[in-house]
Amino acid sequence: MYQHAQEFFKEVDLNSKTNSTEHHTSTITADELIVRRGQAFTVTLKLTQAFNPDLYPLTVVAATGDCPSEDQGTESHFGIPDSVTRSPSAKAVWKIALHKNSSAPMGILVLTITPPANTPIGKYTLSVKHRDCEMLLKIVVLFNPWCPDDWVFLPDELERQEYVMNEQGIIYTGNGNYISGTHWDFGQFEDNMVNICLKILDVNNKHLKNPADDESARCNPIYISRVISAMINSQDDHGVLEGNWGSSFWGGVSPSQWNGSHAILKKWFNTYCSPVKYGQCWVFAGVMCSVMRLLGIPCRVVTNYESAHDNDGNLVIDVFHADYGVRFRESNDSVWNFHVWVEGWMRRPDLAEDGKYDGWQVLDPTPQEKSEGVFCCGPASVKAILNGDTELKYDGPFIYAEVNADCIDWLVKANGSKVNIFSDTKRVGQNISTKAVGLNKRMDITDTYKYPEGSAKEREVFKHASTRNYFTRNEEKPGDQLPPVTMRFEEVMLNDRAQAGFTCGKVVGHMWPCTKDRLMYELFQISHHV
């Protein structure tokens, strides 16, 4: 528990049993005391002499990482009495107080120590100094979904038990017509998981490039979850799993053979961060869920049936058919029978100060497309996806398309032009599923991602999403490029018997660069049943 106690320190007690129970960490297998930020824990010190704080104060320095700094929030100075000199720009200041059970004349100090709710998570050294003696204590600080001031605060206790504490779960696979539930052992509190999960953070590329900034940013679950999303796959870093969607799994384990996360994470850790072979989407998601729950971020695994992969960000799955005498054109877009990702629960003050986008956030560790140069995805607010606010961080267009892209069949003619021959607006994003809270049953959460298919609201949101300011058009696609134009769609009632979704459009203003074909398609969308 401590490295050495010298002349004035007689005994130290980290009160591990009491602290672990109060901090919901008693089920975590670890040697160190594990606490959650924003919540007090107690340490009992027995001194060889009476404690007189006016003559001989007690000072403590809490530090984490290789480059601890008050200004970065990775170091904090505090003491009894609180006369410690701090940096004027110190972040994440810890607090200390003497508990009522203390007895200064007898040299018995029950210290109540509180890491703030914005302190970076990780391993900490507490350097306790009294007179000329120093004692070092080791603890681990995690996120705290029980603390209202923590960005990962989850109000409902049943949900906390499910999304943080539950080590068993169900991952749904199969297809939309035959949904299959597979048991998954998350094992987030198994042996050495604390060291394994913190190692994942330590070997990520951002930490290797700038340890001080990375360790400081570990106060932020948005940052942490994005790092984990990148580190679960091994595409461009020292990540945990190597993906394999082929028919041969020689040299590794078929993804269908895995039934839990701990064996995968343990193998990665014990082989010096070498990627474990092999994973597919549900394995990536299961492993990420384990890491998130261990660190204290509420997390659940989500399956999307008829899941679209929109390669060019236009929210449309394009299928090209060759006219007679025209060479067939392969599409980079696709629709998968299912795809699995995770949702993490956190606040998103980076998106809106009023909490509009707080709550569940999509995170996808399966390496599909690069996000800001890295194979990761999210976090993207589920509420933002629901309302088509796809311009918001992170990866909104890609995730929106996964659950609500339109499928368009094009006939490609000899002159390179395209004709829309079929549109399906209802195929993508069906039976979006996760395990129910406290029950081994499927819970359908499709309505958290999109409004009912075929409704006027769903089409309105799709139109809103498709006109956000994020498009990067694929210049190789057929169609002549037009200069940017200003246009806005305005619905005009044809007659009092006109139905929802059947309106006439006129161009009056909204700016985006588009192709002739895309312009014609958008006009078609608002003037016909789709």
Short mmCIF file of C-alpha atoms in Angstrom, two decimals:
data_model
loop_
_atom_site.label_atom_id
_atom_site.label_comp_id
_atom_site.label_asym_id
_atom_site.label_seq_id
_atom_site.Cartn_x
_atom_site.Cartn_y
_atom_site.Cartn_z
CA MET A 1 0.00 0.00 0.00
CA TYR A 2 2.89 2.34 0.63
CA GLN A 3 6.57 2.31 -0.19
CA HIS A 4 8.06 3.47 3.10
CA ALA A 5 7.11 5.11 6.42
CA GLN A 6 9.81 6.92 8.32
CA GLU A 7 10.28 8.37 11.80
CA PHE A 8 6.95 10.18 12.31
CA PHE A 9 4.66 7.76 10.44
CA LYS A 10 3.72 4.79 12.57
CA GLU A 11 0.96 3.18 10.51
CA VAL A 12 -1.29 3.82 7.52
CA ASP A 13 -4.63 2.28 6.65
CA LEU A 14 -6.25 2.90 3.28
CA ASN A 15 -9.57 1.61 4.64
CA SER A 16 -9.84 -0.46 1.48
CA LYS A 17 -12.98 -2.38 2.38
CA THR A 18 -15.02 0.67 3.35
CA ASN A 19 -13.73 2.84 0.52
CA SER A 20 -14.24 0.13 -2.10
CA THR A 21 -17.82 -0.45 -1.00
CA GLU A 22 -18.69 3.23 -1.01
CA HIS A 23 -17.02 3.77 -4.39
CA HIS A 24 -18.56 0.69 -6.03
CA THR A 25 -15.13 -0.80 -6.73
CA SER A 26 -15.16 -3.80 -4.39
CA THR A 27 -15.68 -6.22 -7.28
CA ILE A 28 -12.61 -4.96 -9.14
CA THR A 29 -9.64 -7.27 -8.80
CA ALA A 30 -6.61 -5.05 -8.10
CA ASP A 31 -3.82 -4.50 -5.59
CA GLU A 32 -4.30 -0.75 -5.28
CA LEU A 33 -7.14 1.18 -3.69
CA ILE A 34 -9.56 2.15 -6.47
CA VAL A 35 -11.75 5.22 -5.99
CA ARG A 36 -14.04 7.31 -8.15
CA ARG A 37 -13.56 11.00 -8.75
CA GLY A 38 -15.87 13.57 -7.21
CA GLN A 39 -16.33 11.40 -4.11
CA ALA A 40 -14.42 11.41 -0.82
CA PHE A 41 -12.37 8.50 0.48
CA THR A 42 -10.64 8.10 3.82
CA VAL A 43 -7.07 7.30 4.82
CA THR A 44 -6.10 6.72 8.45
CA LEU A 45 -2.63 7.81 9.57
CA LYS A 46 -1.13 7.00 12.93
CA LEU A 47 1.74 9.26 13.90
CA THR A 48 4.39 8.61 16.52
CA GLN A 49 3.61 11.98 18.12
CA ALA A 50 0.67 14.30 18.61
CA PHE A 51 -0.40 16.26 15.55
CA ASN A 52 -0.04 20.04 15.78
CA PRO A 53 -0.94 21.49 12.37
CA ASP A 54 0.09 25.02 13.37
CA LEU A 55 3.67 23.90 14.05
CA TYR A 56 4.00 20.99 11.66
CA PRO A 57 1.43 20.93 8.84
CA LEU A 58 0.57 17.86 6.82
CA THR A 59 0.91 18.31 3.07
CA VAL A 60 -0.12 16.01 0.24
CA VAL A 61 0.74 16.02 -3.46
CA ALA A 62 -1.42 13.90 -5.79
CA ALA A 63 0.24 13.24 -9.15
CA THR A 64 -0.43 11.09 -12.18
CA GLY A 65 1.46 10.40 -15.39
CA ASP A 66 5.01 11.00 -16.53
CA CYS A 67 4.75 14.80 -16.59
CA PRO A 68 2.55 15.89 -13.67
CA SER A 69 1.57 19.54 -13.68
CA GLU A 70 -0.86 21.67 -11.69
CA ASP A 71 -1.67 23.67 -14.80
CA GLN A 72 -2.51 20.47 -16.68
CA GLY A 73 -4.62 19.07 -13.86
CA THR A 74 -2.34 16.07 -13.38
CA GLU A 75 -0.89 17.30 -10.08
CA SER A 76 -2.56 18.83 -7.04
CA HIS A 77 -1.14 20.26 -3.79
CA PHE A 78 -3.26 20.28 -0.64
CA GLY A 79 -2.85 19.89 3.09
CA ILE A 80 -3.87 20.51 6.69
CA PRO A 81 -4.11 23.39 7.27
CA ASP A 82 -4.99 24.48 3.75
CA SER A 83 -2.13 26.94 3.43
CA VAL A 84 -0.49 25.22 0.47
CA THR A 85 0.82 27.46 -2.29
CA ARG A 86 -0.82 26.55 -5.60
CA SER A 87 -0.36 27.63 -9.17
CA PRO A 88 -2.82 30.44 -10.04
CA SER A 89 -3.99 28.39 -13.02
CA ALA A 90 -4.16 25.06 -11.21
CA LYS A 91 -6.80 22.69 -12.52
CA ALA A 92 -8.44 19.78 -10.73
CA VAL A 93 -7.67 20.86 -7.15
CA TRP A 94 -8.07 18.05 -4.60
CA LYS A 95 -9.57 18.64 -1.16
CA ILE A 96 -8.65 17.28 2.27
CA ALA A 97 -10.23 17.49 5.72
CA LEU A 98 -9.88 15.86 9.12
CA HIS A 99 -12.68 13.41 9.83
CA LYS A 100 -14.50 13.73 13.16
CA ASN A 101 -13.01 10.40 14.28
CA SER A 102 -9.53 11.90 14.25
CA SER A 103 -7.61 12.46 17.50
CA ALA A 104 -4.84 15.00 17.03
CA PRO A 105 -3.43 14.62 20.59
CA MET A 106 -3.04 10.89 20.03
CA GLY A 107 -1.62 11.37 16.54
CA ILE A 108 -4.54 9.57 14.87
CA LEU A 109 -5.57 11.32 11.66
CA VAL A 110 -8.53 10.15 9.63
CA LEU A 111 -8.09 12.07 6.39
CA THR A 112 -11.04 12.68 4.08
CA ILE A 113 -9.61 13.19 0.59
CA THR A 114 -11.72 14.18 -2.42
CA PRO A 115 -10.42 14.11 -6.00
CA PRO A 116 -12.52 16.63 -7.98
CA ALA A 117 -15.06 15.45 -10.53
CA ASN A 118 -12.87 16.79 -13.35
CA THR A 119 -9.60 15.14 -12.34
CA PRO A 120 -7.92 12.95 -15.00
CA ILE A 121 -8.42 9.25 -14.43
CA GLY A 122 -5.47 6.91 -13.95
CA LYS A 123 -2.89 5.77 -11.42
CA TYR A 124 -1.95 8.31 -8.77
CA THR A 125 0.84 8.65 -6.27
CA LEU A 126 -0.08 10.48 -3.07
CA SER A 127 3.02 11.94 -1.49
CA VAL A 128 2.19 12.60 2.18
CA LYS A 129 4.68 14.80 4.04
CA HIS A 130 4.91 15.59 7.75
CA ARG A 131 7.92 17.30 9.28
CA ASP A 132 10.85 15.84 7.35
CA CYS A 133 9.20 12.52 6.54
CA GLU A 134 7.46 11.44 3.35
CA MET A 135 5.19 8.49 2.64
CA LEU A 136 3.97 7.40 -0.78
CA LEU A 137 0.52 5.91 -1.30
CA LYS A 138 -0.74 4.38 -4.55
CA ILE A 139 -4.35 4.67 -5.72
CA VAL A 140 -6.34 4.49 -8.96
CA VAL A 141 -8.99 7.09 -9.85
CA LEU A 142 -11.87 6.21 -12.21
CA PHE A 143 -14.86 8.04 -13.69
CA ASN A 144 -17.89 8.26 -11.38
CA PRO A 145 -21.38 7.74 -12.84
CA TRP A 146 -22.75 8.12 -9.28
CA CYS A 147 -21.47 11.71 -9.01
CA PRO A 148 -23.77 14.47 -10.39
CA ASP A 149 -20.77 16.66 -11.19
CA ASP A 150 -19.05 14.01 -13.31
CA TRP A 151 -19.74 14.20 -17.05
CA VAL A 152 -20.60 10.48 -17.02
CA PHE A 153 -23.27 10.83 -14.30
CA LEU A 154 -26.15 8.41 -14.91
CA PRO A 155 -29.15 9.20 -12.66
CA ASP A 156 -30.85 5.80 -12.60
CA GLU A 157 -29.37 3.18 -10.24
CA LEU A 158 -30.77 0.23 -12.21
CA GLU A 159 -29.09 1.57 -15.34
CA ARG A 160 -25.82 2.08 -13.46
CA GLN A 161 -25.94 -1.54 -12.36
CA GLU A 162 -26.56 -2.66 -15.94
CA TYR A 163 -24.24 -0.36 -17.86
CA VAL A 164 -21.32 -0.13 -15.41
CA MET A 165 -21.43 -3.05 -12.99
CA ASN A 166 -22.89 -5.93 -15.01
CA GLU A 167 -20.16 -8.26 -16.26
CA GLN A 168 -22.53 -10.36 -18.38
CA GLY A 169 -24.51 -9.34 -21.43
CA ILE A 170 -26.07 -10.23 -24.75
CA ILE A 171 -24.88 -9.16 -28.19
CA TYR A 172 -27.42 -9.44 -31.00
CA THR A 173 -26.44 -10.78 -34.42
CA GLY A 174 -28.21 -12.60 -37.28
CA ASN A 175 -30.50 -10.57 -39.49
CA GLY A 176 -33.60 -8.44 -39.20
CA ASN A 177 -35.90 -11.41 -39.82
CA TYR A 178 -34.08 -13.74 -37.43
CA ILE A 179 -32.48 -11.89 -34.54
CA SER A 180 -30.04 -14.02 -32.59
CA GLY A 181 -28.75 -13.20 -29.11
CA THR A 182 -25.24 -14.30 -28.14
CA HIS A 183 -24.08 -14.33 -24.53
CA TRP A 184 -20.98 -12.18 -23.92
CA ASP A 185 -18.80 -12.15 -20.82
CA PHE A 186 -17.57 -8.56 -20.49
CA GLY A 187 -15.45 -9.48 -17.46
CA GLN A 188 -14.52 -5.86 -16.79
CA PHE A 189 -13.61 -6.58 -13.17
CA GLU A 190 -11.48 -9.66 -13.84
CA ASP A 191 -7.86 -10.06 -12.84
CA ASN A 192 -5.51 -7.28 -13.99
CA MET A 193 -8.18 -5.42 -15.96
CA VAL A 194 -7.23 -2.11 -14.36
CA ASN A 195 -3.65 -2.40 -15.61
CA ILE A 196 -4.80 -3.64 -19.01
CA CYS A 197 -7.27 -0.81 -19.60
CA LEU A 198 -4.84 1.87 -18.43
CA LYS A 199 -2.18 0.31 -20.67
CA ILE A 200 -4.52 0.81 -23.62
CA LEU A 201 -4.51 4.53 -22.84
CA ASP A 202 -0.74 4.62 -22.38
CA VAL A 203 0.12 3.12 -25.77
CA ASN A 204 -2.29 5.17 -27.85
CA ASN A 205 -0.61 7.34 -30.48
CA LYS A 206 -1.67 10.62 -28.86
CA HIS A 207 0.06 9.65 -25.64
CA LEU A 208 3.19 8.53 -27.46
CA LYS A 209 3.28 11.86 -29.29
CA ASN A 210 2.54 14.15 -26.33
CA PRO A 211 2.21 12.39 -22.95
CA ALA A 212 1.51 15.55 -20.96
CA ASP A 213 -1.43 16.67 -23.12
CA ASP A 214 -2.84 13.15 -23.33
CA GLU A 215 -2.72 12.60 -19.57
CA SER A 216 -4.33 15.99 -18.98
CA ALA A 217 -7.12 15.16 -21.44
CA ARG A 218 -7.97 11.99 -19.52
CA CYS A 219 -10.31 14.13 -17.44
CA ASN A 220 -12.66 14.14 -20.43
CA PRO A 221 -14.81 11.07 -21.27
CA ILE A 222 -15.32 12.43 -24.80
CA TYR A 223 -11.57 12.26 -25.37
CA ILE A 224 -11.12 8.95 -23.56
CA SER A 225 -13.91 7.19 -25.46
CA ARG A 226 -12.54 8.37 -28.79
CA VAL A 227 -9.09 7.04 -27.87
CA ILE A 228 -10.58 3.69 -26.88
CA SER A 229 -12.50 3.52 -30.16
CA ALA A 230 -9.18 3.83 -31.99
CA MET A 231 -7.28 1.45 -29.72
CA ILE A 232 -9.64 -1.53 -29.83
CA ASN A 233 -8.72 -2.04 -33.49
CA SER A 234 -5.09 -2.35 -34.58
CA GLN A 235 -5.39 -0.63 -37.93
CA ASP A 236 -2.94 2.21 -37.29
CA ASP A 237 -1.68 1.77 -33.74
CA HIS A 238 -0.87 -0.80 -31.04
CA GLY A 239 -4.52 -1.73 -30.79
CA VAL A 240 -6.10 -4.81 -29.29
CA LEU A 241 -7.77 -6.66 -32.17
CA GLU A 242 -6.96 -7.40 -35.78
CA GLY A 243 -10.01 -7.59 -38.01
CA ASN A 244 -10.60 -10.41 -40.46
CA TRP A 245 -13.65 -10.66 -42.72
CA GLY A 246 -12.28 -13.44 -44.89
CA SER A 247 -12.90 -17.16 -44.86
CA SER A 248 -9.57 -18.22 -43.36
CA PHE A 249 -8.57 -17.49 -39.77
CA TRP A 250 -5.24 -19.26 -39.85
CA GLY A 251 -2.88 -18.08 -37.16
CA GLY A 252 -5.64 -16.88 -34.89
CA VAL A 253 -9.14 -17.48 -33.57
CA SER A 254 -12.29 -17.21 -35.63
CA PRO A 255 -14.34 -14.22 -34.42
CA SER A 256 -17.31 -16.52 -33.84
CA GLN A 257 -15.30 -18.50 -31.28
CA TRP A 258 -14.87 -15.63 -28.83
CA ASN A 259 -17.45 -15.36 -26.05
CA GLY A 260 -15.86 -12.76 -23.80
CA SER A 261 -13.47 -9.84 -23.57
CA HIS A 262 -11.05 -10.76 -20.79
CA ALA A 263 -9.23 -13.50 -22.71
CA ILE A 264 -8.68 -11.11 -25.62
CA LEU A 265 -7.47 -8.22 -23.48
CA LYS A 266 -5.27 -10.49 -21.36
CA LYS A 267 -3.63 -11.95 -24.45
CA TRP A 268 -2.98 -8.49 -25.88
CA PHE A 269 -1.42 -7.32 -22.60
CA ASN A 270 0.70 -10.44 -22.11
CA THR A 271 2.08 -10.34 -25.67
CA TYR A 272 3.46 -6.81 -25.34
CA CYS A 273 0.50 -5.11 -27.03
CA SER A 274 0.51 -7.32 -30.11
CA PRO A 275 -2.90 -7.41 -31.83
CA VAL A 276 -5.04 -10.45 -31.10
CA LYS A 277 -6.33 -12.37 -34.11
CA TYR A 278 -9.20 -12.04 -35.04
CA GLY A 279 -12.24 -9.83 -34.56
CA GLN A 280 -15.34 -8.66 -36.35
CA CYS A 281 -17.82 -5.97 -35.36
CA TRP A 282 -19.48 -7.71 -32.41
CA VAL A 283 -16.10 -8.69 -30.96
CA PHE A 284 -14.72 -5.16 -31.32
CA ALA A 285 -17.85 -3.79 -29.64
CA GLY A 286 -17.83 -6.33 -26.81
CA VAL A 287 -14.21 -5.58 -25.95
CA MET A 288 -14.76 -1.82 -26.06
CA CYS A 289 -17.78 -2.11 -23.78
CA SER A 290 -15.62 -3.94 -21.21
CA VAL A 291 -12.95 -1.23 -21.22
CA MET A 292 -15.50 1.58 -20.96
CA ARG A 293 -17.31 -0.04 -18.04
CA LEU A 294 -14.07 -0.71 -16.16
CA LEU A 295 -13.05 2.94 -16.49
CA GLY A 296 -16.47 4.02 -15.23
CA ILE A 297 -18.16 5.20 -18.42
CA PRO A 298 -21.67 3.68 -18.73
CA CYS A 299 -21.72 1.63 -21.92
CA ARG A 300 -23.97 -0.74 -23.85
CA VAL A 301 -23.63 -2.79 -27.03
CA VAL A 302 -25.99 -1.89 -29.88
CA THR A 303 -26.84 -3.84 -33.04
CA ASN A 304 -28.21 -2.20 -36.18
CA TYR A 305 -29.84 -4.46 -38.77
CA GLU A 306 -29.66 -3.56 -42.46
CA SER A 307 -26.76 -1.27 -41.60
CA ALA A 308 -25.52 1.00 -44.37
CA HIS A 309 -21.90 1.85 -45.15
CA ASP A 310 -21.97 5.18 -46.96
CA ASN A 311 -18.53 5.72 -48.44
CA ASP A 312 -18.92 9.24 -49.82
CA GLY A 313 -21.02 10.99 -47.18
CA ASN A 314 -24.09 11.79 -49.28
CA LEU A 315 -26.43 9.72 -47.06
CA VAL A 316 -27.33 7.58 -50.06
CA ILE A 317 -26.36 4.00 -50.79
CA ASP A 318 -25.72 4.09 -54.52
CA VAL A 319 -26.06 0.96 -56.64
CA PHE A 320 -25.05 1.33 -60.29
CA HIS A 321 -26.49 -0.72 -63.15
CA ALA A 322 -24.90 -0.63 -66.58
CA ASP A 323 -26.95 0.19 -69.63
CA TYR A 324 -26.41 -1.96 -72.72
CA GLY A 325 -22.82 -1.63 -73.88
CA VAL A 326 -21.69 0.26 -70.78
CA ARG A 327 -19.02 -1.12 -68.48
CA PHE A 328 -20.35 -2.05 -65.02
CA ARG A 329 -19.45 0.43 -62.30
CA GLU A 330 -18.73 -0.95 -58.83
CA SER A 331 -20.17 1.00 -55.90
CA ASN A 332 -18.18 1.60 -52.73
CA ASP A 333 -21.42 1.78 -50.75
CA SER A 334 -22.97 -1.29 -49.15
CA VAL A 335 -25.66 -2.52 -46.76
CA TRP A 336 -24.72 -5.15 -44.17
CA ASN A 337 -27.21 -7.57 -42.64
CA PHE A 338 -26.13 -6.24 -39.24
CA HIS A 339 -23.46 -4.09 -37.64
CA VAL A 340 -22.55 -3.71 -33.98
CA TRP A 341 -21.20 -0.68 -32.12
CA VAL A 342 -21.42 0.68 -28.58
CA GLU A 343 -23.05 3.64 -26.92
CA GLY A 344 -21.35 5.50 -24.08
CA TRP A 345 -23.22 7.78 -21.70
CA MET A 346 -21.79 11.26 -21.17
CA ARG A 347 -22.43 14.96 -21.36
CA ARG A 348 -21.57 16.87 -24.53
CA PRO A 349 -20.92 20.50 -23.54
CA ASP A 350 -18.71 20.75 -26.62
CA LEU A 351 -21.88 20.53 -28.75
CA ALA A 352 -24.34 22.59 -26.72
CA GLU A 353 -24.27 24.27 -23.32
CA ASP A 354 -27.91 23.46 -22.58
CA GLY A 355 -27.38 19.69 -22.53
CA LYS A 356 -29.32 19.18 -25.74
CA TYR A 357 -26.94 16.49 -26.95
CA ASP A 358 -26.10 14.84 -23.62
CA GLY A 359 -26.81 11.16 -23.06
CA TRP A 360 -26.00 8.18 -25.25
CA GLN A 361 -23.17 8.63 -27.75
CA VAL A 362 -22.35 6.28 -30.63
CA LEU A 363 -18.81 4.88 -30.65
CA ASP A 364 -17.65 2.33 -33.18
CA PRO A 365 -14.29 0.55 -32.75
CA THR A 366 -14.63 -1.48 -35.96
CA PRO A 367 -12.15 0.00 -38.48
CA GLN A 368 -14.30 1.20 -41.39
CA GLU A 369 -13.36 4.76 -42.32
CA LYS A 370 -10.79 7.20 -40.96
CA SER A 371 -11.95 9.99 -38.69
CA GLU A 372 -9.53 12.92 -38.54
CA GLY A 373 -6.87 10.60 -39.94
CA VAL A 374 -7.46 7.76 -37.46
CA PHE A 375 -9.51 4.57 -37.67
CA CYS A 376 -12.05 5.43 -35.00
CA CYS A 377 -15.65 6.60 -34.93
CA GLY A 378 -17.53 8.86 -32.54
CA PRO A 379 -18.60 9.85 -30.05
CA ALA A 380 -21.69 11.07 -31.90
CA SER A 381 -24.79 12.12 -29.99
CA VAL A 382 -27.74 9.80 -30.59
CA LYS A 383 -30.01 12.82 -30.14
CA ALA A 384 -28.09 14.61 -32.90
CA ILE A 385 -28.52 11.60 -35.19
CA LEU A 386 -32.25 11.49 -34.42
CA ASN A 387 -32.68 15.11 -35.47
CA GLY A 388 -30.32 15.04 -38.45
CA ASP A 389 -27.73 17.37 -36.92
CA THR A 390 -25.00 15.58 -38.79
CA GLU A 391 -22.54 18.48 -38.86
CA LEU A 392 -21.75 17.98 -35.18
CA LYS A 393 -18.71 16.10 -33.87
CA TYR A 394 -17.92 13.31 -34.42
CA ASP A 395 -18.68 11.39 -37.65
CA GLY A 396 -22.36 12.35 -37.79
CA PRO A 397 -22.89 11.80 -41.54
CA PHE A 398 -21.40 8.30 -41.47
CA ILE A 399 -23.44 7.19 -38.46
CA TYR A 400 -26.65 8.83 -39.70
CA ALA A 401 -26.28 6.95 -42.98
CA GLU A 402 -25.81 3.65 -41.12
CA VAL A 403 -29.30 3.93 -39.67
CA ASN A 404 -31.21 6.02 -42.20
CA ALA A 405 -29.57 6.24 -45.63
CA ASP A 406 -31.71 6.04 -48.74
CA CYS A 407 -30.95 3.26 -51.20
CA ILE A 408 -30.89 4.44 -54.83
CA ASP A 409 -30.45 2.29 -57.93
CA TRP A 410 -28.94 4.15 -60.88
CA LEU A 411 -28.85 3.23 -64.55
CA VAL A 412 -25.55 4.49 -65.97
CA LYS A 413 -25.77 5.42 -69.63
CA ALA A 414 -23.07 5.51 -72.27
CA ASN A 415 -22.61 9.29 -71.97
CA GLY A 416 -21.93 8.97 -68.23
CA SER A 417 -25.28 10.31 -67.11
CA LYS A 418 -27.38 8.49 -64.51
CA VAL A 419 -31.07 7.81 -64.25
CA ASN A 420 -32.72 6.99 -60.93
CA ILE A 421 -34.59 3.75 -61.56
CA PHE A 422 -35.51 2.78 -57.98
CA SER A 423 -35.53 4.38 -54.52
CA ASP A 424 -35.95 2.63 -51.17
CA THR A 425 -36.16 4.95 -48.17
CA LYS A 426 -37.15 2.31 -45.61
CA ARG A 427 -34.62 -0.50 -45.94
CA VAL A 428 -31.73 0.84 -43.87
CA GLY A 429 -31.72 0.81 -40.06
CA GLN A 430 -34.11 -1.81 -38.73
CA ASN A 431 -34.65 -3.38 -35.29
CA ILE A 432 -31.84 -1.45 -33.60
CA SER A 433 -31.28 -3.58 -30.52
CA THR A 434 -29.60 -3.73 -27.13
CA LYS A 435 -30.01 -5.79 -23.98
CA ALA A 436 -32.79 -4.60 -21.68
CA VAL A 437 -31.91 -3.23 -18.24
CA GLY A 438 -31.95 -6.02 -15.66
CA LEU A 439 -33.41 -8.56 -18.08
CA ASN A 440 -32.02 -11.01 -20.60
CA LYS A 441 -34.36 -9.63 -23.23
CA ARG A 442 -33.93 -7.52 -26.34
CA MET A 443 -34.86 -3.86 -26.16
CA ASP A 444 -35.66 -2.09 -29.43
CA ILE A 445 -34.18 1.43 -29.50
CA THR A 446 -34.81 2.24 -33.17
CA ASP A 447 -36.93 5.24 -32.20
CA THR A 448 -33.97 6.84 -30.42
CA TYR A 449 -32.12 7.00 -33.75
CA LYS A 450 -34.87 7.99 -36.18
CA TYR A 451 -38.52 8.87 -36.53
CA PRO A 452 -40.93 6.24 -37.92
CA GLU A 453 -40.11 5.25 -41.48
CA GLY A 454 -42.45 6.79 -44.00
CA SER A 455 -43.51 9.60 -41.69
CA ALA A 456 -43.35 13.23 -42.72
CA LYS A 457 -41.02 13.91 -39.78
CA GLU A 458 -38.54 11.27 -40.90
CA ARG A 459 -38.39 12.76 -44.41
CA GLU A 460 -38.04 16.24 -42.96
CA VAL A 461 -35.09 15.14 -40.83
CA PHE A 462 -33.48 13.37 -43.79
CA LYS A 463 -33.72 16.55 -45.83
CA HIS A 464 -32.22 18.50 -42.93
CA ALA A 465 -29.38 15.99 -42.53
CA SER A 466 -28.56 15.94 -46.23
CA THR A 467 -28.12 19.71 -46.37
CA ARG A 468 -25.72 20.08 -43.45
CA ASN A 469 -22.39 21.75 -44.20
CA TYR A 470 -20.17 18.68 -44.27
CA PHE A 471 -20.31 17.31 -47.83
CA THR A 472 -17.15 16.38 -49.69
CA ARG A 473 -18.39 15.21 -53.05
CA ASN A 474 -16.80 12.30 -54.83
CA GLU A 475 -15.47 13.79 -58.05
CA GLU A 476 -15.17 10.36 -59.66
CA LYS A 477 -18.91 9.74 -59.55
CA PRO A 478 -20.81 10.30 -62.80
CA GLY A 479 -22.30 13.74 -63.29
CA ASP A 480 -21.05 17.15 -64.24
CA GLN A 481 -19.94 19.46 -61.44
CA LEU A 482 -21.92 22.66 -61.09
CA PRO A 483 -20.65 25.80 -59.37
CA PRO A 484 -22.06 26.44 -55.88
CA VAL A 485 -25.62 27.70 -55.94
CA THR A 486 -27.89 29.15 -53.30
CA MET A 487 -31.13 27.26 -52.88
CA ARG A 488 -33.79 26.49 -50.32
CA PHE A 489 -36.62 24.01 -50.60
CA GLU A 490 -40.08 25.39 -49.96
CA GLU A 491 -43.14 23.19 -49.98
CA VAL A 492 -46.04 24.44 -52.06
CA MET A 493 -49.48 22.90 -51.51
CA LEU A 494 -50.87 21.73 -54.81
CA ASN A 495 -54.42 21.33 -53.55
CA ASP A 496 -56.24 20.70 -50.31
CA ARG A 497 -56.14 16.94 -50.93
CA ALA A 498 -52.34 16.80 -51.28
CA GLN A 499 -50.82 14.07 -49.10
CA ALA A 500 -47.83 14.30 -46.78
CA GLY A 501 -44.68 13.75 -48.78
CA PHE A 502 -46.33 14.78 -52.06
CA THR A 503 -45.40 18.38 -52.70
CA CYS A 504 -43.99 20.60 -55.36
CA GLY A 505 -40.62 22.24 -54.87
CA LYS A 506 -39.20 25.53 -55.99
CA VAL A 507 -35.62 26.73 -55.71
CA VAL A 508 -35.30 29.79 -53.48
CA GLY A 509 -31.99 29.48 -51.45
CA HIS A 510 -29.44 27.01 -49.71
CA MET A 511 -25.77 26.79 -50.58
CA TRP A 512 -23.90 23.64 -51.39
CA PRO A 513 -21.76 22.39 -54.30
CA CYS A 514 -23.60 19.64 -56.11
CA THR A 515 -23.75 17.64 -59.30
CA LYS A 516 -26.46 18.01 -61.90
CA ASP A 517 -27.64 14.50 -61.08
CA ARG A 518 -27.79 15.19 -57.36
CA LEU A 519 -29.71 18.42 -57.95
CA MET A 520 -32.22 16.60 -60.09
CA TYR A 521 -32.50 13.87 -57.47
CA GLU A 522 -33.20 16.36 -54.66
CA LEU A 523 -35.92 18.00 -56.75
CA PHE A 524 -37.32 14.54 -57.46
CA GLN A 525 -37.35 13.77 -53.73
CA ILE A 526 -39.76 16.59 -52.92
CA SER A 527 -42.02 16.26 -55.93
CA HIS A 528 -42.79 12.54 -55.81
CA HIS A 529 -43.73 9.89 -53.31
CA VAL A 530 -40.43 8.49 -51.92
#
